[in-house]
mmCIF file of C-alpha atoms in Angstrom:
data_model
loop_
_atom_site.group_PDB
_atom_site.id
_atom_site.type_symbol
_atom_site.label_atom_id
_atom_site.label_comp_id
_atom_site.label_asym_id
_atom_site.label_seq_id
_atom_site.Cartn_x
_atom_site.Cartn_y
_atom_site.Cartn_z
ATOM 1 C CA MET G 28 0.027 0.040 0.014
ATOM 2 C CA HIS G 29 2.926 2.326 0.534
ATOM 3 C CA ARG G 30 3.597 2.365 -3.203
ATOM 4 C CA LEU G 31 0.258 3.955 -3.893
ATOM 5 C CA ALA G 32 -0.001 7.749 -4.203
ATOM 6 C CA THR G 33 -2.015 9.606 -1.508
ATOM 7 C CA TRP G 34 -4.873 10.276 -3.786
ATOM 8 C CA GLN G 35 -5.072 6.663 -4.789
ATOM 9 C CA LEU G 36 -5.296 5.605 -1.042
ATOM 10 C CA PHE G 37 -8.017 8.134 -0.506
ATOM 11 C CA ALA G 38 -9.954 6.932 -3.550
ATOM 12 C CA VAL G 39 -9.738 3.287 -2.546
ATOM 13 C CA CYS G 40 -11.135 4.019 0.895
ATOM 14 C CA VAL G 41 -13.986 6.204 -0.264
ATOM 15 C CA LEU G 42 -14.960 4.097 -3.287
ATOM 16 C CA VAL G 43 -14.873 0.754 -1.341
ATOM 17 C CA TRP G 44 -16.402 1.974 1.903
ATOM 18 C CA GLY G 45 -19.018 4.002 0.015
ATOM 19 C CA THR G 46 -20.178 0.992 -1.943
ATOM 20 C CA THR G 47 -20.074 -1.656 0.857
ATOM 21 C CA TRP G 48 -23.487 -0.331 2.029
ATOM 22 C CA TYR G 49 -24.975 -1.245 -1.259
ATOM 23 C CA ALA G 50 -23.156 -4.662 -1.331
ATOM 24 C CA ILE G 51 -24.974 -5.486 1.980
ATOM 25 C CA THR G 52 -28.239 -5.474 -0.033
ATOM 26 C CA TRP G 53 -26.990 -8.507 -1.920
ATOM 27 C CA GLN G 54 -26.525 -10.271 1.340
ATOM 28 C CA ILE G 55 -29.899 -9.892 3.045
ATOM 29 C CA ALA G 56 -32.143 -11.676 0.508
ATOM 30 C CA ASP G 57 -30.790 -15.182 0.662
ATOM 31 C CA LEU G 58 -29.609 -15.681 4.266
ATOM 32 C CA ALA G 59 -30.578 -14.427 7.703
ATOM 33 C CA PRO G 60 -28.608 -11.275 8.565
ATOM 34 C CA GLU G 61 -27.162 -12.804 11.624
ATOM 35 C CA PHE G 62 -25.536 -15.681 9.657
ATOM 36 C CA GLY G 63 -24.483 -13.194 6.888
ATOM 37 C CA VAL G 64 -22.604 -11.083 9.365
ATOM 38 C CA ALA G 65 -21.030 -14.201 10.960
ATOM 39 C CA LEU G 66 -19.656 -15.453 7.646
ATOM 40 C CA ARG G 67 -18.469 -11.983 6.563
ATOM 41 C CA PHE G 68 -16.380 -11.358 9.686
ATOM 42 C CA ALA G 69 -15.207 -14.932 10.042
ATOM 43 C CA LEU G 70 -13.595 -14.631 6.647
ATOM 44 C CA ALA G 71 -12.261 -11.113 7.196
ATOM 45 C CA GLY G 72 -10.922 -11.924 10.688
ATOM 46 C CA ALA G 73 -9.102 -14.947 9.443
ATOM 47 C CA VAL G 74 -7.481 -12.985 6.608
ATOM 48 C CA ILE G 75 -6.499 -10.163 8.962
ATOM 49 C CA LEU G 76 -4.853 -12.513 11.394
ATOM 50 C CA GLY G 77 -2.907 -13.908 8.430
ATOM 51 C CA VAL G 78 -1.816 -10.323 7.682
ATOM 52 C CA ALA G 79 -0.793 -9.933 11.344
ATOM 53 C CA ALA G 80 1.226 -13.175 11.198
ATOM 54 C CA ALA G 81 3.035 -11.984 8.055
ATOM 55 C CA ARG G 82 3.919 -8.812 9.814
ATOM 56 C CA GLY G 83 5.456 -10.828 12.665
ATOM 57 C CA GLU G 84 2.905 -9.590 15.234
ATOM 58 C CA PRO G 85 1.992 -11.717 18.295
ATOM 59 C CA LEU G 86 -1.103 -13.870 17.884
ATOM 60 C CA ARG G 87 -1.079 -15.591 21.312
ATOM 61 C CA PHE G 88 -3.040 -13.812 24.083
ATOM 62 C CA GLY G 89 -4.266 -14.862 27.492
ATOM 63 C CA PRO G 90 -7.984 -15.123 28.517
ATOM 64 C CA ARG G 91 -8.014 -11.542 29.890
ATOM 65 C CA LYS G 92 -6.924 -9.988 26.585
ATOM 66 C CA GLN G 93 -9.126 -12.287 24.595
ATOM 67 C CA ALA G 94 -11.934 -11.081 26.679
ATOM 68 C CA ARG G 95 -11.180 -7.475 25.735
ATOM 69 C CA PHE G 96 -11.052 -8.535 22.036
ATOM 70 C CA ALA G 97 -14.404 -10.309 22.477
ATOM 71 C CA LEU G 98 -16.130 -7.259 24.025
ATOM 72 C CA GLN G 99 -14.786 -5.089 21.233
ATOM 73 C CA GLY G 100 -15.810 -7.470 18.479
ATOM 74 C CA ALA G 101 -19.215 -8.504 19.720
ATOM 75 C CA PHE G 102 -20.417 -4.975 19.634
ATOM 76 C CA MET G 103 -18.357 -3.451 16.824
ATOM 77 C CA TYR G 104 -18.444 -6.287 14.316
ATOM 78 C CA GLY G 105 -21.324 -8.444 15.612
ATOM 79 C CA VAL G 106 -24.639 -7.134 16.851
ATOM 80 C CA SER G 107 -24.123 -3.683 15.489
ATOM 81 C CA TYR G 108 -23.701 -5.020 11.928
ATOM 82 C CA VAL G 109 -26.664 -7.356 12.441
ATOM 83 C CA CYS G 110 -28.735 -4.188 13.038
ATOM 84 C CA VAL G 111 -27.242 -2.610 9.924
ATOM 85 C CA TYR G 112 -28.233 -5.595 7.820
ATOM 86 C CA HIS G 113 -31.806 -5.479 9.318
ATOM 87 C CA ALA G 114 -32.023 -1.751 8.702
ATOM 88 C CA GLU G 115 -31.258 -2.227 5.049
ATOM 89 C CA GLN G 116 -34.188 -4.637 4.775
ATOM 90 C CA HIS G 117 -36.493 -1.598 5.406
ATOM 91 C CA VAL G 118 -34.710 1.492 3.943
ATOM 92 C CA VAL G 119 -32.219 2.066 1.084
ATOM 93 C CA SER G 120 -28.533 1.588 1.942
ATOM 94 C CA GLY G 121 -27.584 5.232 1.449
ATOM 95 C CA LEU G 122 -30.009 6.404 4.183
ATOM 96 C CA VAL G 123 -28.471 3.903 6.630
ATOM 97 C CA ALA G 124 -24.970 5.070 5.754
ATOM 98 C CA VAL G 125 -25.888 8.749 6.348
ATOM 99 C CA GLY G 126 -27.677 7.827 9.584
ATOM 100 C CA TYR G 127 -24.545 5.933 10.619
ATOM 101 C CA SER G 128 -22.532 9.108 10.269
ATOM 102 C CA ALA G 129 -23.878 10.144 13.687
ATOM 103 C CA SER G 130 -21.383 7.679 15.210
ATOM 104 C CA PRO G 131 -18.549 10.160 15.908
ATOM 105 C CA LEU G 132 -20.783 12.280 18.197
ATOM 106 C CA ILE G 133 -22.191 9.226 20.052
ATOM 107 C CA VAL G 134 -18.698 7.800 20.480
ATOM 108 C CA SER G 135 -17.355 11.116 21.733
ATOM 109 C CA LEU G 136 -20.210 11.545 24.204
ATOM 110 C CA GLY G 137 -19.485 8.019 25.483
ATOM 111 C CA ALA G 138 -15.787 8.752 25.750
ATOM 112 C CA ARG G 139 -16.597 11.900 27.754
ATOM 113 C CA ALA G 140 -18.805 9.867 30.113
ATOM 114 C CA ALA G 141 -16.483 6.889 30.449
ATOM 115 C CA PHE G 142 -13.025 8.465 30.263
ATOM 116 C CA GLY G 143 -13.504 12.148 30.834
ATOM 117 C CA THR G 144 -12.399 13.041 27.304
ATOM 118 C CA PRO G 145 -12.900 16.790 26.774
ATOM 119 C CA LEU G 146 -15.358 18.055 24.160
ATOM 120 C CA SER G 147 -15.382 21.548 22.685
ATOM 121 C CA GLY G 148 -18.398 23.620 22.021
ATOM 122 C CA ARG G 149 -17.686 23.627 18.267
ATOM 123 C CA PHE G 150 -17.534 19.829 18.245
ATOM 124 C CA LEU G 151 -20.881 19.545 20.057
ATOM 125 C CA ALA G 152 -22.486 22.053 17.674
ATOM 126 C CA GLY G 153 -21.301 20.157 14.731
ATOM 127 C CA GLY G 154 -22.691 16.945 16.184
ATOM 128 C CA VAL G 155 -26.060 18.509 16.955
ATOM 129 C CA ALA G 156 -26.211 19.804 13.371
ATOM 130 C CA GLY G 157 -25.374 16.367 12.047
ATOM 131 C CA LEU G 158 -28.179 14.797 14.241
ATOM 132 C CA LEU G 159 -30.677 17.344 12.904
ATOM 133 C CA GLY G 160 -29.613 16.495 9.386
ATOM 134 C CA VAL G 161 -30.273 12.747 10.014
ATOM 135 C CA ALA G 162 -33.636 13.646 11.525
ATOM 136 C CA LEU G 163 -34.518 15.562 8.285
ATOM 137 C CA ILE G 164 -33.461 12.573 6.214
ATOM 138 C CA PHE G 165 -35.623 10.001 7.954
ATOM 139 C CA GLY G 166 -38.528 12.298 8.815
ATOM 140 C CA PRO G 167 -40.090 12.571 5.331
ATOM 141 C CA GLU G 168 -39.450 8.885 4.629
ATOM 142 C CA ILE G 169 -41.310 7.856 7.842
ATOM 143 C CA ALA G 170 -44.174 10.188 6.991
ATOM 144 C CA LYS G 171 -44.699 8.453 3.561
ATOM 145 C CA ALA G 172 -47.431 5.962 3.222
ATOM 146 C CA PRO G 173 -47.580 3.022 2.989
ATOM 147 C CA ALA G 174 -43.913 2.457 3.814
ATOM 148 C CA GLY G 175 -43.993 4.505 7.045
ATOM 149 C CA ALA G 176 -43.865 1.555 9.450
ATOM 150 C CA GLY G 177 -41.073 -0.158 7.553
ATOM 151 C CA THR G 178 -38.993 3.032 7.444
ATOM 152 C CA THR G 179 -39.506 3.584 11.133
ATOM 153 C CA LEU G 180 -38.241 0.142 11.822
ATOM 154 C CA GLY G 181 -35.219 0.816 9.541
ATOM 155 C CA ALA G 182 -34.484 3.988 11.445
ATOM 156 C CA LEU G 183 -34.706 2.251 14.762
ATOM 157 C CA PHE G 184 -32.311 -0.467 13.614
ATOM 158 C CA THR G 185 -29.958 2.251 12.366
ATOM 159 C CA VAL G 186 -30.017 3.977 15.805
ATOM 160 C CA ALA G 187 -29.407 0.610 17.474
ATOM 161 C CA ALA G 188 -26.479 -0.032 15.185
ATOM 162 C CA VAL G 189 -24.969 3.362 16.015
ATOM 163 C CA MET G 190 -25.330 2.813 19.826
ATOM 164 C CA LEU G 191 -23.936 -0.722 19.738
ATOM 165 C CA SER G 192 -21.075 0.225 17.606
ATOM 166 C CA ALA G 193 -20.257 3.073 19.982
ATOM 167 C CA VAL G 194 -19.814 0.507 22.790
ATOM 168 C CA GLY G 195 -17.383 -1.427 20.558
ATOM 169 C CA SER G 196 -15.488 1.814 19.765
ATOM 170 C CA LEU G 197 -15.119 2.687 23.431
ATOM 171 C CA SER G 198 -13.849 -0.843 24.065
ATOM 172 C CA ALA G 199 -11.370 -0.449 21.178
ATOM 173 C CA SER G 200 -10.161 2.840 22.774
ATOM 174 C CA ARG G 201 -9.531 1.046 26.056
ATOM 175 C CA ASN G 202 -7.737 -1.722 24.236
ATOM 176 C CA ARG G 203 -5.443 0.844 22.660
ATOM 177 C CA HIS G 204 -4.839 2.391 26.020
ATOM 178 C CA HIS G 205 -3.660 -1.015 27.292
ATOM 179 C CA GLY G 206 -1.274 -1.293 24.449
ATOM 180 C CA LEU G 207 -2.973 -4.181 22.600
ATOM 181 C CA PRO G 208 -1.706 -4.385 18.918
ATOM 182 C CA PHE G 209 -3.984 -3.125 16.262
ATOM 183 C CA TRP G 210 -4.021 -5.922 13.679
ATOM 184 C CA PRO G 211 -4.417 -8.780 16.114
ATOM 185 C CA ALA G 212 -7.125 -6.846 18.004
ATOM 186 C CA LEU G 213 -8.915 -6.263 14.702
ATOM 187 C CA GLY G 214 -8.665 -9.843 13.617
ATOM 188 C CA TYR G 215 -9.640 -11.403 16.845
ATOM 189 C CA GLY G 216 -12.336 -8.783 17.300
ATOM 190 C CA MET G 217 -13.880 -9.805 13.946
ATOM 191 C CA LEU G 218 -13.767 -13.501 14.821
ATOM 192 C CA TRP G 219 -15.497 -12.885 18.208
ATOM 193 C CA GLY G 220 -18.028 -10.694 16.345
ATOM 194 C CA ALA G 221 -18.688 -13.558 13.990
ATOM 195 C CA LEU G 222 -19.206 -15.930 16.889
ATOM 196 C CA ALA G 223 -21.575 -13.455 18.599
ATOM 197 C CA SER G 224 -23.634 -13.113 15.413
ATOM 198 C CA ALA G 225 -23.719 -16.897 14.877
ATOM 199 C CA LEU G 226 -24.961 -17.482 18.502
ATOM 200 C CA LEU G 227 -27.523 -14.827 18.121
ATOM 201 C CA ALA G 228 -28.799 -16.528 14.953
ATOM 202 C CA LEU G 229 -28.970 -19.835 16.773
ATOM 203 C CA ALA G 230 -30.778 -18.286 19.722
ATOM 204 C CA LEU G 231 -33.353 -16.761 17.428
ATOM 205 C CA GLY G 232 -33.847 -19.946 15.495
ATOM 206 C CA ARG G 233 -32.737 -18.471 12.137
ATOM 207 C CA PRO G 234 -32.653 -21.074 9.272
ATOM 208 C CA PHE G 235 -29.247 -21.634 7.759
ATOM 209 C CA ALA G 236 -28.597 -22.737 4.193
ATOM 210 C CA LEU G 237 -25.655 -21.563 2.112
ATOM 211 C CA PRO G 238 -26.923 -19.442 -0.820
ATOM 212 C CA VAL G 239 -26.179 -20.592 -4.314
ATOM 213 C CA ALA G 240 -26.547 -17.164 -5.908
ATOM 214 C CA ALA G 241 -23.197 -15.950 -7.400
ATOM 215 C CA GLY G 242 -24.018 -12.355 -6.390
ATOM 216 C CA TRP G 243 -24.213 -13.319 -2.733
ATOM 217 C CA TRP G 244 -20.777 -14.941 -2.747
ATOM 218 C CA LEU G 245 -19.225 -12.052 -4.734
ATOM 219 C CA SER G 246 -20.639 -9.564 -2.262
ATOM 220 C CA LEU G 247 -19.396 -11.538 0.648
ATOM 221 C CA LEU G 248 -15.845 -11.603 -0.775
ATOM 222 C CA TYR G 249 -16.180 -7.827 -1.485
ATOM 223 C CA LEU G 250 -17.363 -6.966 1.992
ATOM 224 C CA SER G 251 -14.769 -9.215 3.669
ATOM 225 C CA ILE G 252 -11.670 -8.648 1.681
ATOM 226 C CA ALA G 253 -12.065 -5.167 -0.046
ATOM 227 C CA GLY G 254 -14.295 -3.756 2.610
ATOM 228 C CA SER G 255 -12.304 -4.866 5.655
ATOM 229 C CA VAL G 256 -8.716 -5.899 4.840
ATOM 230 C CA MET G 257 -7.724 -3.741 1.859
ATOM 231 C CA THR G 258 -9.370 -0.446 3.015
ATOM 232 C CA PHE G 259 -8.091 -0.719 6.545
ATOM 233 C CA ALA G 260 -4.493 -1.159 5.064
ATOM 234 C CA CYS G 261 -5.045 1.932 2.833
ATOM 235 C CA TYR G 262 -6.482 4.006 5.605
ATOM 236 C CA LEU G 263 -3.717 3.281 8.037
ATOM 237 C CA THR G 264 -1.171 4.259 5.375
ATOM 238 C CA LEU G 265 -3.193 7.417 4.735
ATOM 239 C CA GLN G 266 -3.146 8.293 8.438
ATOM 240 C CA ASP G 267 0.593 7.737 8.574
ATOM 241 C CA ARG G 268 1.071 10.248 5.718
ATOM 242 C CA LEU G 269 -1.496 12.856 6.647
ATOM 243 C CA GLY G 270 -2.509 12.321 10.279
ATOM 244 C CA PRO G 271 -5.996 11.482 11.449
ATOM 245 C CA GLY G 272 -7.523 14.826 10.773
ATOM 246 C CA PRO G 273 -7.106 14.999 6.957
ATOM 247 C CA ALA G 274 -7.570 11.215 6.725
ATOM 248 C CA GLY G 275 -10.913 11.649 8.510
ATOM 249 C CA THR G 276 -12.317 13.260 5.461
ATOM 250 C CA VAL G 277 -12.867 9.734 4.208
ATOM 251 C CA GLY G 278 -15.699 9.469 6.725
ATOM 252 C CA VAL G 279 -17.291 12.570 5.300
ATOM 253 C CA MET G 280 -17.158 11.452 1.695
ATOM 254 C CA THR G 281 -18.291 7.812 2.301
ATOM 255 C CA PRO G 282 -21.970 8.469 3.136
ATOM 256 C CA LEU G 283 -22.263 10.864 0.243
ATOM 257 C CA LEU G 284 -21.101 8.214 -2.183
ATOM 258 C CA ALA G 285 -23.336 5.691 -0.564
ATOM 259 C CA LEU G 286 -26.315 8.053 -1.183
ATOM 260 C CA VAL G 287 -25.321 8.574 -4.797
ATOM 261 C CA VAL G 288 -25.156 4.722 -5.254
ATOM 262 C CA SER G 289 -28.725 4.398 -3.793
ATOM 263 C CA LEU G 290 -29.840 7.064 -6.305
ATOM 264 C CA GLY G 291 -28.358 5.162 -9.235
ATOM 265 C CA LEU G 292 -28.885 1.492 -8.262
ATOM 266 C CA GLU G 293 -31.756 1.306 -5.825
ATOM 267 C CA GLY G 294 -34.121 3.644 -7.522
ATOM 268 C CA TYR G 295 -34.098 6.081 -4.553
ATOM 269 C CA ARG G 296 -35.723 9.455 -5.168
ATOM 270 C CA PRO G 297 -35.347 11.705 -2.204
ATOM 271 C CA GLU G 298 -37.328 14.811 -1.510
ATOM 272 C CA LEU G 299 -35.614 18.227 -1.276
ATOM 273 C CA VAL G 300 -35.755 18.181 2.536
ATOM 274 C CA THR G 301 -33.923 14.821 2.548
ATOM 275 C CA LEU G 302 -31.125 16.294 0.461
ATOM 276 C CA LEU G 303 -30.921 19.253 2.736
ATOM 277 C CA GLY G 304 -30.748 16.797 5.717
ATOM 278 C CA ALA G 305 -27.843 14.924 3.973
ATOM 279 C CA ALA G 306 -25.991 18.197 3.378
ATOM 280 C CA LEU G 307 -26.538 19.196 7.034
ATOM 281 C CA ALA G 308 -25.316 15.786 8.294
ATOM 282 C CA VAL G 309 -22.175 16.019 6.177
ATOM 283 C CA ALA G 310 -21.515 19.696 7.336
ATOM 284 C CA GLY G 311 -21.917 18.635 10.915
ATOM 285 C CA ASN G 312 -19.312 15.891 10.314
ATOM 286 C CA VAL G 313 -16.959 18.421 8.755
ATOM 287 C CA ALA G 314 -17.368 20.709 11.745
ATOM 288 C CA MET G 315 -16.685 17.921 14.213
ATOM 289 C CA LEU G 316 -13.641 16.972 12.227
ATOM 290 C CA ARG G 317 -12.254 20.492 12.254
ATOM 291 C CA ALA G 318 -12.990 20.911 15.966
ATOM 292 C CA ALA G 319 -11.623 17.598 17.138
ATOM 293 C CA PRO G 320 -8.331 17.739 19.041
ATOM 294 C CA PRO G 321 -5.252 16.448 17.188
ATOM 295 C CA VAL G 322 -4.553 12.667 17.800
ATOM 296 C CA LYS G 323 -1.417 10.760 17.035
ATOM 297 C CA PRO G 324 -1.934 8.539 14.017
ATOM 298 C CA ALA G 325 -1.018 5.394 15.905
ATOM 299 C CA ALA G 326 -3.676 6.096 18.425
ATOM 300 C CA ALA G 327 -6.381 6.771 15.928
ATOM 301 C CA ALA G 328 -5.615 3.776 13.766
ATOM 302 C CA ALA G 329 -8.238 1.469 15.342
ATOM 303 C CA GLU G 330 -11.243 3.733 14.777
#
């Protein structure tokens, strides 16, 4: 990845992460979301641990450290993504992506409560603007008939995904504080998330039968390899070159691309207020990014 130009690294991150939301729609028709998430992160976690081994990083950890990985993974890569998959059964993928952009504010509020991390007024103002934008996006969709009930359910699943992912992010922050290496934590976290999703599927009595559709398998490979392994490698390289602030613009551009994909491939036709809401959500993210205190790239790598 170090051979790629900076603009190429940025393009890979935005193009891949911006299209993974649509790729999920190919996963939810042929298999229960819980099993789909389990297979996705089992594959991704195994590949990432292979990357860690190739880098010469340690892969043996005691029960206490594995418990930390499990807490991070169960929330960040397990139940939160199950909620994302369920949300996309009710609303277009681009709306879920923009709704998910509220994550930085929720994580920061959690860090303030759990660790005493300071927050500036400008950061909070940007976060509130982003939340208002998300509300403007989902409001008209919920009000539409006859799809209002389904859209409400999609919005609730999106909120649940954001909240559960925030717990995983706070756990990841604590793991970094304890000096746990990034790649092993990521790989083991994904495997624990896969296990949590599989156990949830069994507890709910979800049927399991491997799909035969080629599109399902191609989307699984895309989500697991391109959407997890390749993009994380590119993003970490980008952070090493630019720092977490400029690299964070990836998170601003990703939901915009996801919304464009929904316009082109899912037949989504938003109202004017929805577009205004998306613009406000992105502007709020930009404000939070500009107001966030500088962080060392190594510390921000596991976001």
